[in-house]
Amino acid sequence: MRIVSYNIRKAVGLDGRRDPERVQKVLIDSQADVLVLQEADRRMAPRPSALPKAILEAETPYRVADVAVTDVSLGWHGNAVLVHRDLAIRETARIPLPGLEPRGAVRVEVEGPFGLISVVGAHLGLLRKWRRLQLHALREHLERTDHDRMLIAGDFNEWSPNSGFEPLGPDFDVVSPGRSFHASYPVAALDRFAHGPGLRLTETGVIREGAARHASDHLPVWARIAPA
């Protein structure tokens, strides 16, 4: 399975224009089985989606996982998950996270070619103190589920290559596919994956071609997952 994580910055590109069609092209070109998006909704209430849901589902091979709490949002706290129509969505959940500003993660169980996996989408805070607390909250939630085949994907907002992930404990391996921020001159690997012991990442990378170069201030990252 190919998983792509992408902070779309509310569909605002490097040229300052909000262009949902440009982001949609990146999503289609990614050839993902599951897309995990951050900043998929605008910031102010009622947090309308930056990507029109009806158009997404009509013009792409993806369905939007049901994690929103309003009819106008694509996700929850900006986190959205799109699943290829060939795959079944079995369950969804919202995971509240602590923070100075409202934060949350989403969990979507997907029936893949090798069985059920849980994909968690998250966008962690700017301050490490709060990121640690958010990772603690994520781990506590996931410990109440079968987290062997769990994949956390998103914008971890951590500039250090190997510090700040300790709250996830020994059960999760954190993988950085490469430098994904800033899209104009990538210097930081802010976008990452963390997986449980029941999964392995066979390949990872950063999408640097086509519209992805200027559709957001982040580049999409991808991972190919398989059973451990």
mmCIF file of C-alpha atoms in Angstrom:
data_model
loop_
_atom_site.group_PDB
_atom_site.id
_atom_site.type_symbol
_atom_site.label_atom_id
_atom_site.label_comp_id
_atom_site.label_asym_id
_atom_site.label_seq_id
_atom_site.Cartn_x
_atom_site.Cartn_y
_atom_site.Cartn_z
ATOM 1 C CA MET A 1 0.000 0.000 0.000
ATOM 2 C CA ARG A 2 1.169 3.506 -0.819
ATOM 3 C CA ILE A 3 0.423 6.152 1.814
ATOM 4 C CA VAL A 4 0.923 9.863 1.131
ATOM 5 C CA SER A 5 0.961 12.599 3.767
ATOM 6 C CA TYR A 6 0.587 16.209 2.663
ATOM 7 C CA ASN A 7 0.166 19.532 4.445
ATOM 8 C CA ILE A 8 -1.779 21.438 1.776
ATOM 9 C CA ARG A 9 -1.772 24.817 3.618
ATOM 10 C CA LYS A 10 -5.474 25.329 2.909
ATOM 11 C CA ALA A 11 -4.704 25.018 -0.831
ATOM 12 C CA VAL A 12 -2.622 28.226 -0.847
ATOM 13 C CA GLY A 13 0.439 27.834 -3.050
ATOM 14 C CA LEU A 14 3.813 29.548 -3.134
ATOM 15 C CA ASP A 15 2.326 32.189 -5.419
ATOM 16 C CA GLY A 16 -0.146 33.177 -2.676
ATOM 17 C CA ARG A 17 -3.147 31.930 -4.655
ATOM 18 C CA ARG A 18 -5.723 29.529 -3.238
ATOM 19 C CA ASP A 19 -5.989 26.902 -5.982
ATOM 20 C CA PRO A 20 -7.899 23.728 -5.015
ATOM 21 C CA GLU A 21 -7.578 22.329 -8.558
ATOM 22 C CA ARG A 22 -3.787 22.500 -8.320
ATOM 23 C CA VAL A 23 -3.787 20.573 -5.043
ATOM 24 C CA GLN A 24 -6.267 18.076 -6.474
ATOM 25 C CA LYS A 25 -3.844 17.400 -9.331
ATOM 26 C CA VAL A 26 -1.087 16.666 -6.805
ATOM 27 C CA LEU A 27 -3.382 14.209 -5.017
ATOM 28 C CA ILE A 28 -4.288 12.368 -8.227
ATOM 29 C CA ASP A 29 -0.684 12.294 -9.471
ATOM 30 C CA SER A 30 0.500 10.860 -6.131
ATOM 31 C CA GLN A 31 -1.098 7.479 -6.984
ATOM 32 C CA ALA A 32 -1.733 6.897 -3.289
ATOM 33 C CA ASP A 33 -3.980 4.256 -1.813
ATOM 34 C CA VAL A 34 -4.516 6.479 1.232
ATOM 35 C CA LEU A 35 -3.960 10.244 1.445
ATOM 36 C CA VAL A 36 -3.482 11.909 4.844
ATOM 37 C CA LEU A 37 -3.957 15.683 4.656
ATOM 38 C CA GLN A 38 -3.183 18.478 7.086
ATOM 39 C CA GLU A 39 -4.633 22.005 6.921
ATOM 40 C CA ALA A 40 -7.413 20.645 4.730
ATOM 41 C CA ASP A 41 -9.932 23.083 6.238
ATOM 42 C CA ARG A 42 -9.779 26.817 6.768
ATOM 43 C CA ARG A 43 -8.987 28.081 10.245
ATOM 44 C CA MET A 44 -12.077 30.113 11.154
ATOM 45 C CA ALA A 45 -15.482 28.642 12.054
ATOM 46 C CA PRO A 46 -17.335 26.936 10.511
ATOM 47 C CA ARG A 47 -13.986 25.741 9.059
ATOM 48 C CA PRO A 48 -15.080 25.173 5.448
ATOM 49 C CA SER A 49 -12.998 22.761 3.420
ATOM 50 C CA ALA A 50 -10.179 24.126 1.282
ATOM 51 C CA LEU A 51 -11.010 21.354 -1.210
ATOM 52 C CA PRO A 52 -14.650 20.951 -2.231
ATOM 53 C CA LYS A 53 -15.697 17.477 -1.079
ATOM 54 C CA ALA A 54 -18.230 16.924 -3.857
ATOM 55 C CA ILE A 55 -15.691 17.744 -6.550
ATOM 56 C CA LEU A 56 -13.009 15.624 -4.879
ATOM 57 C CA GLU A 57 -15.239 12.575 -4.816
ATOM 58 C CA ALA A 58 -16.545 13.169 -8.334
ATOM 59 C CA GLU A 59 -13.213 13.859 -10.047
ATOM 60 C CA THR A 60 -10.703 11.723 -8.137
ATOM 61 C CA PRO A 61 -10.570 8.010 -7.267
ATOM 62 C CA TYR A 62 -10.905 8.827 -3.544
ATOM 63 C CA ARG A 63 -13.605 8.844 -0.888
ATOM 64 C CA VAL A 64 -13.375 11.186 2.085
ATOM 65 C CA ALA A 65 -13.312 9.364 5.420
ATOM 66 C CA ASP A 66 -16.100 10.518 7.725
ATOM 67 C CA VAL A 67 -14.184 12.338 10.476
ATOM 68 C CA ALA A 68 -15.670 15.858 10.203
ATOM 69 C CA VAL A 69 -18.183 17.270 12.677
ATOM 70 C CA THR A 70 -19.724 19.783 10.254
ATOM 71 C CA ASP A 71 -21.169 19.478 6.765
ATOM 72 C CA VAL A 72 -18.700 22.008 5.358
ATOM 73 C CA SER A 73 -15.424 20.561 6.683
ATOM 74 C CA LEU A 74 -13.319 17.889 5.031
ATOM 75 C CA GLY A 75 -11.674 16.761 8.265
ATOM 76 C CA TRP A 76 -11.256 17.529 11.945
ATOM 77 C CA HIS A 77 -8.850 20.214 13.146
ATOM 78 C CA GLY A 78 -7.697 20.268 9.544
ATOM 79 C CA ASN A 79 -6.806 16.562 9.451
ATOM 80 C CA ALA A 80 -8.508 14.644 6.651
ATOM 81 C CA VAL A 81 -8.057 11.162 5.181
ATOM 82 C CA LEU A 82 -8.899 10.187 1.616
ATOM 83 C CA VAL A 83 -9.139 6.496 0.769
ATOM 84 C CA HIS A 84 -9.055 4.941 -2.690
ATOM 85 C CA ARG A 85 -12.418 3.584 -3.778
ATOM 86 C CA ASP A 86 -10.954 0.093 -4.126
ATOM 87 C CA LEU A 87 -10.391 -0.036 -0.349
ATOM 88 C CA ALA A 88 -13.055 -0.302 2.354
ATOM 89 C CA ILE A 89 -13.254 2.055 5.327
ATOM 90 C CA ARG A 90 -14.230 0.069 8.431
ATOM 91 C CA GLU A 91 -14.144 2.627 11.246
ATOM 92 C CA THR A 92 -13.242 6.242 12.012
ATOM 93 C CA ALA A 93 -12.430 8.078 15.224
ATOM 94 C CA ARG A 94 -11.398 11.522 16.447
ATOM 95 C CA ILE A 95 -8.587 11.870 18.992
ATOM 96 C CA PRO A 96 -8.500 15.096 21.064
ATOM 97 C CA LEU A 97 -4.988 16.436 21.681
ATOM 98 C CA PRO A 98 -3.844 19.003 24.266
ATOM 99 C CA GLY A 99 -2.388 22.320 23.168
ATOM 100 C CA LEU A 100 -2.366 26.095 23.424
ATOM 101 C CA GLU A 101 -4.507 26.107 20.277
ATOM 102 C CA PRO A 102 -7.132 23.472 19.486
ATOM 103 C CA ARG A 103 -5.532 20.312 18.114
ATOM 104 C CA GLY A 104 -6.761 16.858 17.270
ATOM 105 C CA ALA A 105 -5.894 13.746 15.316
ATOM 106 C CA VAL A 106 -8.064 11.343 13.336
ATOM 107 C CA ARG A 107 -7.944 7.569 12.989
ATOM 108 C CA VAL A 108 -9.291 5.638 10.000
ATOM 109 C CA GLU A 109 -9.325 1.859 9.759
ATOM 110 C CA VAL A 110 -8.812 0.692 6.188
ATOM 111 C CA GLU A 111 -9.194 -2.809 4.771
ATOM 112 C CA GLY A 112 -6.047 -3.150 2.671
ATOM 113 C CA PRO A 113 -4.672 -5.917 0.464
ATOM 114 C CA PHE A 114 -3.040 -7.569 3.477
ATOM 115 C CA GLY A 115 -5.786 -6.952 6.029
ATOM 116 C CA LEU A 116 -6.938 -4.199 8.332
ATOM 117 C CA ILE A 117 -4.629 -1.265 9.112
ATOM 118 C CA SER A 118 -5.233 1.877 11.160
ATOM 119 C CA VAL A 119 -4.066 5.171 9.686
ATOM 120 C CA VAL A 120 -3.758 8.123 12.046
ATOM 121 C CA GLY A 121 -3.516 11.663 10.680
ATOM 122 C CA ALA A 122 -2.000 14.334 12.916
ATOM 123 C CA HIS A 123 -0.653 17.883 12.802
ATOM 124 C CA LEU A 124 1.388 18.523 15.927
ATOM 125 C CA GLY A 125 1.994 21.869 17.613
ATOM 126 C CA LEU A 126 4.791 24.371 17.038
ATOM 127 C CA LEU A 127 6.255 24.064 20.555
ATOM 128 C CA ARG A 128 8.047 20.881 21.609
ATOM 129 C CA LYS A 129 6.474 20.986 25.074
ATOM 130 C CA TRP A 130 3.029 20.632 23.502
ATOM 131 C CA ARG A 131 4.188 18.177 20.850
ATOM 132 C CA ARG A 132 5.388 15.856 23.597
ATOM 133 C CA LEU A 133 2.044 16.078 25.378
ATOM 134 C CA GLN A 134 0.244 15.460 22.096
ATOM 135 C CA LEU A 135 2.363 12.383 21.365
ATOM 136 C CA HIS A 136 1.657 11.116 24.896
ATOM 137 C CA ALA A 137 -2.084 11.538 24.268
ATOM 138 C CA LEU A 138 -1.790 9.747 20.924
ATOM 139 C CA ARG A 139 0.073 6.834 22.462
ATOM 140 C CA GLU A 140 -2.437 6.506 25.305
ATOM 141 C CA HIS A 141 -5.303 6.411 22.805
ATOM 142 C CA LEU A 142 -3.570 3.900 20.552
ATOM 143 C CA GLU A 143 -2.678 1.628 23.459
ATOM 144 C CA ARG A 144 -6.407 1.046 23.884
ATOM 145 C CA THR A 145 -6.565 -0.274 20.322
ATOM 146 C CA ASP A 146 -4.661 -2.901 18.355
ATOM 147 C CA HIS A 147 -1.734 -0.685 17.430
ATOM 148 C CA ASP A 148 0.481 -3.354 15.848
ATOM 149 C CA ARG A 149 -0.757 -2.382 12.385
ATOM 150 C CA MET A 150 -0.927 1.330 13.074
ATOM 151 C CA LEU A 151 0.599 4.074 10.929
ATOM 152 C CA ILE A 152 0.772 7.685 12.139
ATOM 153 C CA ALA A 153 1.246 10.141 9.288
ATOM 154 C CA GLY A 154 1.413 13.898 9.291
ATOM 155 C CA ASP A 155 3.199 17.127 9.983
ATOM 156 C CA PHE A 156 5.161 16.415 13.175
ATOM 157 C CA ASN A 157 6.569 19.997 13.207
ATOM 158 C CA GLU A 158 9.817 18.644 14.696
ATOM 159 C CA TRP A 159 13.027 20.111 13.279
ATOM 160 C CA SER A 160 15.339 17.706 15.112
ATOM 161 C CA PRO A 161 16.198 14.534 13.164
ATOM 162 C CA ASN A 162 16.002 12.233 16.181
ATOM 163 C CA SER A 163 14.707 14.035 19.298
ATOM 164 C CA GLY A 164 11.202 14.791 20.490
ATOM 165 C CA PHE A 165 9.578 11.459 19.638
ATOM 166 C CA GLU A 166 10.268 9.702 22.942
ATOM 167 C CA PRO A 167 6.633 9.840 24.139
ATOM 168 C CA LEU A 168 5.675 7.305 21.470
ATOM 169 C CA GLY A 169 7.807 4.777 23.331
ATOM 170 C CA PRO A 170 9.484 1.658 21.925
ATOM 171 C CA ASP A 171 6.403 0.369 20.096
ATOM 172 C CA PHE A 172 6.643 2.903 17.263
ATOM 173 C CA ASP A 173 9.431 3.504 14.765
ATOM 174 C CA VAL A 174 9.581 7.075 13.432
ATOM 175 C CA VAL A 175 10.640 7.425 9.799
ATOM 176 C CA SER A 176 11.544 10.642 7.975
ATOM 177 C CA PRO A 177 11.204 10.211 4.195
ATOM 178 C CA GLY A 178 13.254 13.355 3.531
ATOM 179 C CA ARG A 179 13.222 17.131 3.610
ATOM 180 C CA SER A 180 9.755 18.399 2.793
ATOM 181 C CA PHE A 181 9.709 21.994 4.092
ATOM 182 C CA HIS A 182 9.941 24.675 2.765
ATOM 183 C CA ALA A 183 8.783 23.566 -0.699
ATOM 184 C CA SER A 184 10.793 26.327 -2.368
ATOM 185 C CA TYR A 185 13.993 25.225 -0.618
ATOM 186 C CA PRO A 186 13.515 22.069 1.502
ATOM 187 C CA VAL A 187 15.645 22.194 4.639
ATOM 188 C CA ALA A 188 13.541 20.332 7.243
ATOM 189 C CA ALA A 189 11.947 16.880 7.454
ATOM 190 C CA LEU A 190 8.809 18.006 9.284
ATOM 191 C CA ASP A 191 6.516 15.454 7.614
ATOM 192 C CA ARG A 192 6.970 11.936 8.944
ATOM 193 C CA PHE A 193 5.540 8.492 9.534
ATOM 194 C CA ALA A 194 5.530 6.375 12.691
ATOM 195 C CA HIS A 195 4.504 2.726 12.534
ATOM 196 C CA GLY A 196 3.759 -0.098 14.916
ATOM 197 C CA PRO A 197 5.550 -3.471 15.017
ATOM 198 C CA GLY A 198 3.051 -5.133 12.667
ATOM 199 C CA LEU A 199 4.077 -2.963 9.722
ATOM 200 C CA ARG A 200 7.257 -2.192 7.828
ATOM 201 C CA LEU A 201 8.021 0.598 5.396
ATOM 202 C CA THR A 202 9.614 -0.872 2.280
ATOM 203 C CA GLU A 203 10.179 2.461 0.513
ATOM 204 C CA THR A 204 9.784 6.146 1.384
ATOM 205 C CA GLY A 205 10.319 9.416 -0.416
ATOM 206 C CA VAL A 206 9.352 13.019 -1.088
ATOM 207 C CA ILE A 207 7.334 14.125 -4.129
ATOM 208 C CA ARG A 208 9.253 16.971 -5.754
ATOM 209 C CA GLU A 209 7.838 16.903 -9.277
ATOM 210 C CA GLY A 210 5.016 18.699 -11.056
ATOM 211 C CA ALA A 211 2.469 20.841 -9.264
ATOM 212 C CA ALA A 212 3.749 19.637 -5.852
ATOM 213 C CA ARG A 213 6.682 22.028 -6.235
ATOM 214 C CA HIS A 214 4.446 25.073 -5.714
ATOM 215 C CA ALA A 215 0.946 23.939 -4.600
ATOM 216 C CA SER A 216 1.786 24.351 -0.868
ATOM 217 C CA ASP A 217 4.693 25.332 1.365
ATOM 218 C CA HIS A 218 5.164 21.620 2.144
ATOM 219 C CA LEU A 219 6.047 18.830 -0.264
ATOM 220 C CA PRO A 220 4.098 15.560 0.002
ATOM 221 C CA VAL A 221 5.883 12.569 1.538
ATOM 222 C CA TRP A 222 5.077 8.944 0.778
ATOM 223 C CA ALA A 223 5.667 5.470 2.154
ATOM 224 C CA ARG A 224 5.007 2.003 0.847
ATOM 225 C CA ILE A 225 3.867 -0.252 3.678
ATOM 226 C CA ALA A 226 3.757 -4.023 4.045
ATOM 227 C CA PRO A 227 3.114 -6.463 6.889
ATOM 228 C CA ALA A 228 6.105 -7.054 9.153
#
